[in-house]
Amino acid sequence: MGFKSFVELNEWNFGSAESVPAIKHEHIKFPFGNYFVELGGENQQQVRSRTKFIMNKIAEEDFNENILVVSHGRILREFSGLHLLNSKVERPKNMFNCIVFKFEYETTNKTWKFVEIIKTDTN
């Protein structure tokens, strides 16, 4: 099994709030909007754009393969948010330590279909 690493799958860039205890930013609720841009980080649209770009690239390069993509919860949540609008699958209210978002990629029209959520850690 091969392994590739992609910087585009890094966690949301929180700018100067990176590694700062969450308690200092507990007043900020999702969606974050442009909050972290003011701190030198990314906004939600930037995160979604880079995640969509790299996921499409991965799917196109590894056509006809099952692919496991591992990333931070916020990145997966943003990517899934792009594809849940027309899905019957409900996004979990809380992100667990280990959660699997299963998608199918349609190469003819380059679209993603959200299939299911597999919760592996319910603590």
mmCIF file of C-alpha atoms in Angstrom:
data_model
loop_
_atom_site.group_PDB
_atom_site.id
_atom_site.type_symbol
_atom_site.label_atom_id
_atom_site.label_comp_id
_atom_site.label_asym_id
_atom_site.label_seq_id
_atom_site.Cartn_x
_atom_site.Cartn_y
_atom_site.Cartn_z
ATOM 1 C CA MET A 1 0.000 0.000 0.000
ATOM 2 C CA GLY A 2 1.399 3.381 -0.970
ATOM 3 C CA PHE A 3 1.535 6.496 1.150
ATOM 4 C CA LYS A 4 1.505 10.139 0.102
ATOM 5 C CA SER A 5 1.474 13.271 2.220
ATOM 6 C CA PHE A 6 -0.246 16.488 1.160
ATOM 7 C CA VAL A 7 0.260 19.825 2.879
ATOM 8 C CA GLU A 8 -3.209 20.848 1.652
ATOM 9 C CA LEU A 9 -4.684 18.403 4.196
ATOM 10 C CA ASN A 10 -3.103 20.248 7.120
ATOM 11 C CA GLU A 11 -5.396 21.540 9.841
ATOM 12 C CA TRP A 12 -7.126 24.909 9.526
ATOM 13 C CA ASN A 13 -4.509 27.679 9.808
ATOM 14 C CA PHE A 14 -5.476 29.573 12.963
ATOM 15 C CA GLY A 15 -2.715 32.179 12.576
ATOM 16 C CA SER A 16 -1.430 33.557 15.880
ATOM 17 C CA ALA A 17 -4.190 31.606 17.656
ATOM 18 C CA GLU A 18 -2.377 28.369 16.731
ATOM 19 C CA SER A 19 -1.529 26.329 19.830
ATOM 20 C CA VAL A 20 -3.265 28.885 22.046
ATOM 21 C CA PRO A 21 -5.578 27.193 24.547
ATOM 22 C CA ALA A 22 -9.103 27.026 23.100
ATOM 23 C CA ILE A 23 -10.468 28.714 26.218
ATOM 24 C CA LYS A 24 -9.067 32.040 24.935
ATOM 25 C CA HIS A 25 -11.240 31.709 21.830
ATOM 26 C CA GLU A 26 -14.280 29.988 23.312
ATOM 27 C CA HIS A 27 -16.443 32.978 22.396
ATOM 28 C CA ILE A 28 -15.905 32.123 18.701
ATOM 29 C CA LYS A 29 -18.487 29.634 17.501
ATOM 30 C CA PHE A 30 -18.561 27.791 14.211
ATOM 31 C CA PRO A 31 -18.765 28.908 11.464
ATOM 32 C CA PHE A 32 -15.626 30.916 12.157
ATOM 33 C CA GLY A 33 -16.041 33.260 9.192
ATOM 34 C CA ASN A 34 -13.028 35.571 8.914
ATOM 35 C CA TYR A 35 -12.084 35.491 12.599
ATOM 36 C CA PHE A 36 -8.743 33.739 12.078
ATOM 37 C CA VAL A 37 -7.841 35.846 9.020
ATOM 38 C CA GLU A 38 -7.433 38.805 11.353
ATOM 39 C CA LEU A 39 -4.910 36.679 13.265
ATOM 40 C CA GLY A 40 -2.970 35.698 10.123
ATOM 41 C CA GLY A 41 -4.903 32.477 9.451
ATOM 42 C CA GLU A 42 -7.503 31.223 6.986
ATOM 43 C CA ASN A 43 -11.202 31.799 6.529
ATOM 44 C CA GLN A 44 -13.714 29.006 5.998
ATOM 45 C CA GLN A 45 -13.851 29.442 2.213
ATOM 46 C CA GLN A 46 -10.054 29.156 1.930
ATOM 47 C CA VAL A 47 -10.084 25.940 3.966
ATOM 48 C CA ARG A 48 -12.890 24.473 1.856
ATOM 49 C CA SER A 49 -11.220 25.486 -1.418
ATOM 50 C CA ARG A 50 -7.850 23.924 -0.618
ATOM 51 C CA THR A 51 -9.466 20.780 0.755
ATOM 52 C CA LYS A 52 -11.703 20.375 -2.294
ATOM 53 C CA PHE A 53 -8.734 20.987 -4.614
ATOM 54 C CA ILE A 54 -6.552 18.297 -3.050
ATOM 55 C CA MET A 55 -9.343 15.763 -2.646
ATOM 56 C CA ASN A 56 -10.217 16.115 -6.340
ATOM 57 C CA LYS A 57 -6.538 15.752 -7.244
ATOM 58 C CA ILE A 58 -6.192 12.615 -5.119
ATOM 59 C CA ALA A 59 -9.339 11.091 -6.623
ATOM 60 C CA GLU A 60 -8.257 11.864 -10.188
ATOM 61 C CA GLU A 61 -4.729 10.506 -9.722
ATOM 62 C CA ASP A 62 -5.870 7.275 -8.092
ATOM 63 C CA PHE A 63 -8.874 6.520 -10.302
ATOM 64 C CA ASN A 64 -10.491 3.114 -9.647
ATOM 65 C CA GLU A 65 -8.797 2.798 -6.269
ATOM 66 C CA ASN A 66 -10.130 2.771 -2.755
ATOM 67 C CA ILE A 67 -8.370 5.603 -0.967
ATOM 68 C CA LEU A 68 -8.023 6.309 2.729
ATOM 69 C CA VAL A 69 -7.439 9.991 3.477
ATOM 70 C CA VAL A 70 -6.457 10.836 7.037
ATOM 71 C CA SER A 71 -6.619 14.391 8.273
ATOM 72 C CA HIS A 72 -7.754 16.613 11.105
ATOM 73 C CA GLY A 73 -11.417 16.670 12.057
ATOM 74 C CA ARG A 74 -11.993 20.283 11.033
ATOM 75 C CA ILE A 75 -10.645 19.610 7.536
ATOM 76 C CA LEU A 76 -12.876 16.572 7.113
ATOM 77 C CA ARG A 77 -15.815 18.495 8.531
ATOM 78 C CA GLU A 78 -15.312 21.311 6.015
ATOM 79 C CA PHE A 79 -14.990 18.884 3.118
ATOM 80 C CA SER A 80 -18.065 16.942 4.198
ATOM 81 C CA GLY A 81 -19.960 20.223 4.601
ATOM 82 C CA LEU A 82 -19.537 20.806 0.878
ATOM 83 C CA HIS A 83 -21.263 17.520 0.077
ATOM 84 C CA LEU A 84 -23.929 17.077 2.737
ATOM 85 C CA LEU A 85 -26.384 19.570 1.275
ATOM 86 C CA ASN A 86 -27.964 16.991 -1.045
ATOM 87 C CA SER A 87 -27.325 14.005 1.173
ATOM 88 C CA LYS A 88 -29.643 12.034 3.404
ATOM 89 C CA VAL A 89 -26.728 11.416 5.783
ATOM 90 C CA GLU A 90 -26.748 13.744 8.764
ATOM 91 C CA ARG A 91 -23.449 15.217 9.909
ATOM 92 C CA PRO A 92 -22.681 14.420 13.558
ATOM 93 C CA LYS A 93 -23.062 17.307 15.974
ATOM 94 C CA ASN A 94 -19.777 16.383 17.656
ATOM 95 C CA MET A 95 -16.571 15.213 16.039
ATOM 96 C CA PHE A 96 -15.229 12.117 17.732
ATOM 97 C CA ASN A 97 -11.574 11.118 18.102
ATOM 98 C CA CYS A 98 -11.834 8.716 15.222
ATOM 99 C CA ILE A 99 -14.592 9.096 12.674
ATOM 100 C CA VAL A 100 -14.782 7.902 9.087
ATOM 101 C CA PHE A 101 -16.526 9.923 6.379
ATOM 102 C CA LYS A 102 -17.184 7.670 3.396
ATOM 103 C CA PHE A 103 -17.497 9.294 -0.052
ATOM 104 C CA GLU A 104 -17.728 8.117 -3.632
ATOM 105 C CA TYR A 105 -16.181 10.134 -6.434
ATOM 106 C CA GLU A 106 -17.851 10.255 -9.830
ATOM 107 C CA THR A 107 -15.136 10.807 -12.430
ATOM 108 C CA THR A 108 -17.407 11.610 -15.366
ATOM 109 C CA ASN A 109 -18.842 14.763 -13.770
ATOM 110 C CA LYS A 110 -16.172 15.199 -11.058
ATOM 111 C CA THR A 111 -18.588 15.166 -8.149
ATOM 112 C CA TRP A 112 -18.540 13.661 -4.693
ATOM 113 C CA LYS A 113 -21.351 11.689 -3.114
ATOM 114 C CA PHE A 114 -21.488 11.489 0.647
ATOM 115 C CA VAL A 115 -22.232 7.852 1.544
ATOM 116 C CA GLU A 116 -22.052 7.364 5.306
ATOM 117 C CA ILE A 117 -20.429 8.218 8.599
ATOM 118 C CA ILE A 118 -18.781 5.447 10.565
ATOM 119 C CA LYS A 119 -18.275 6.319 14.238
ATOM 120 C CA THR A 120 -15.457 4.318 15.755
ATOM 121 C CA ASP A 121 -15.088 6.166 19.066
ATOM 122 C CA THR A 122 -18.214 7.223 20.917
ATOM 123 C CA ASN A 123 -16.540 8.670 24.018
#
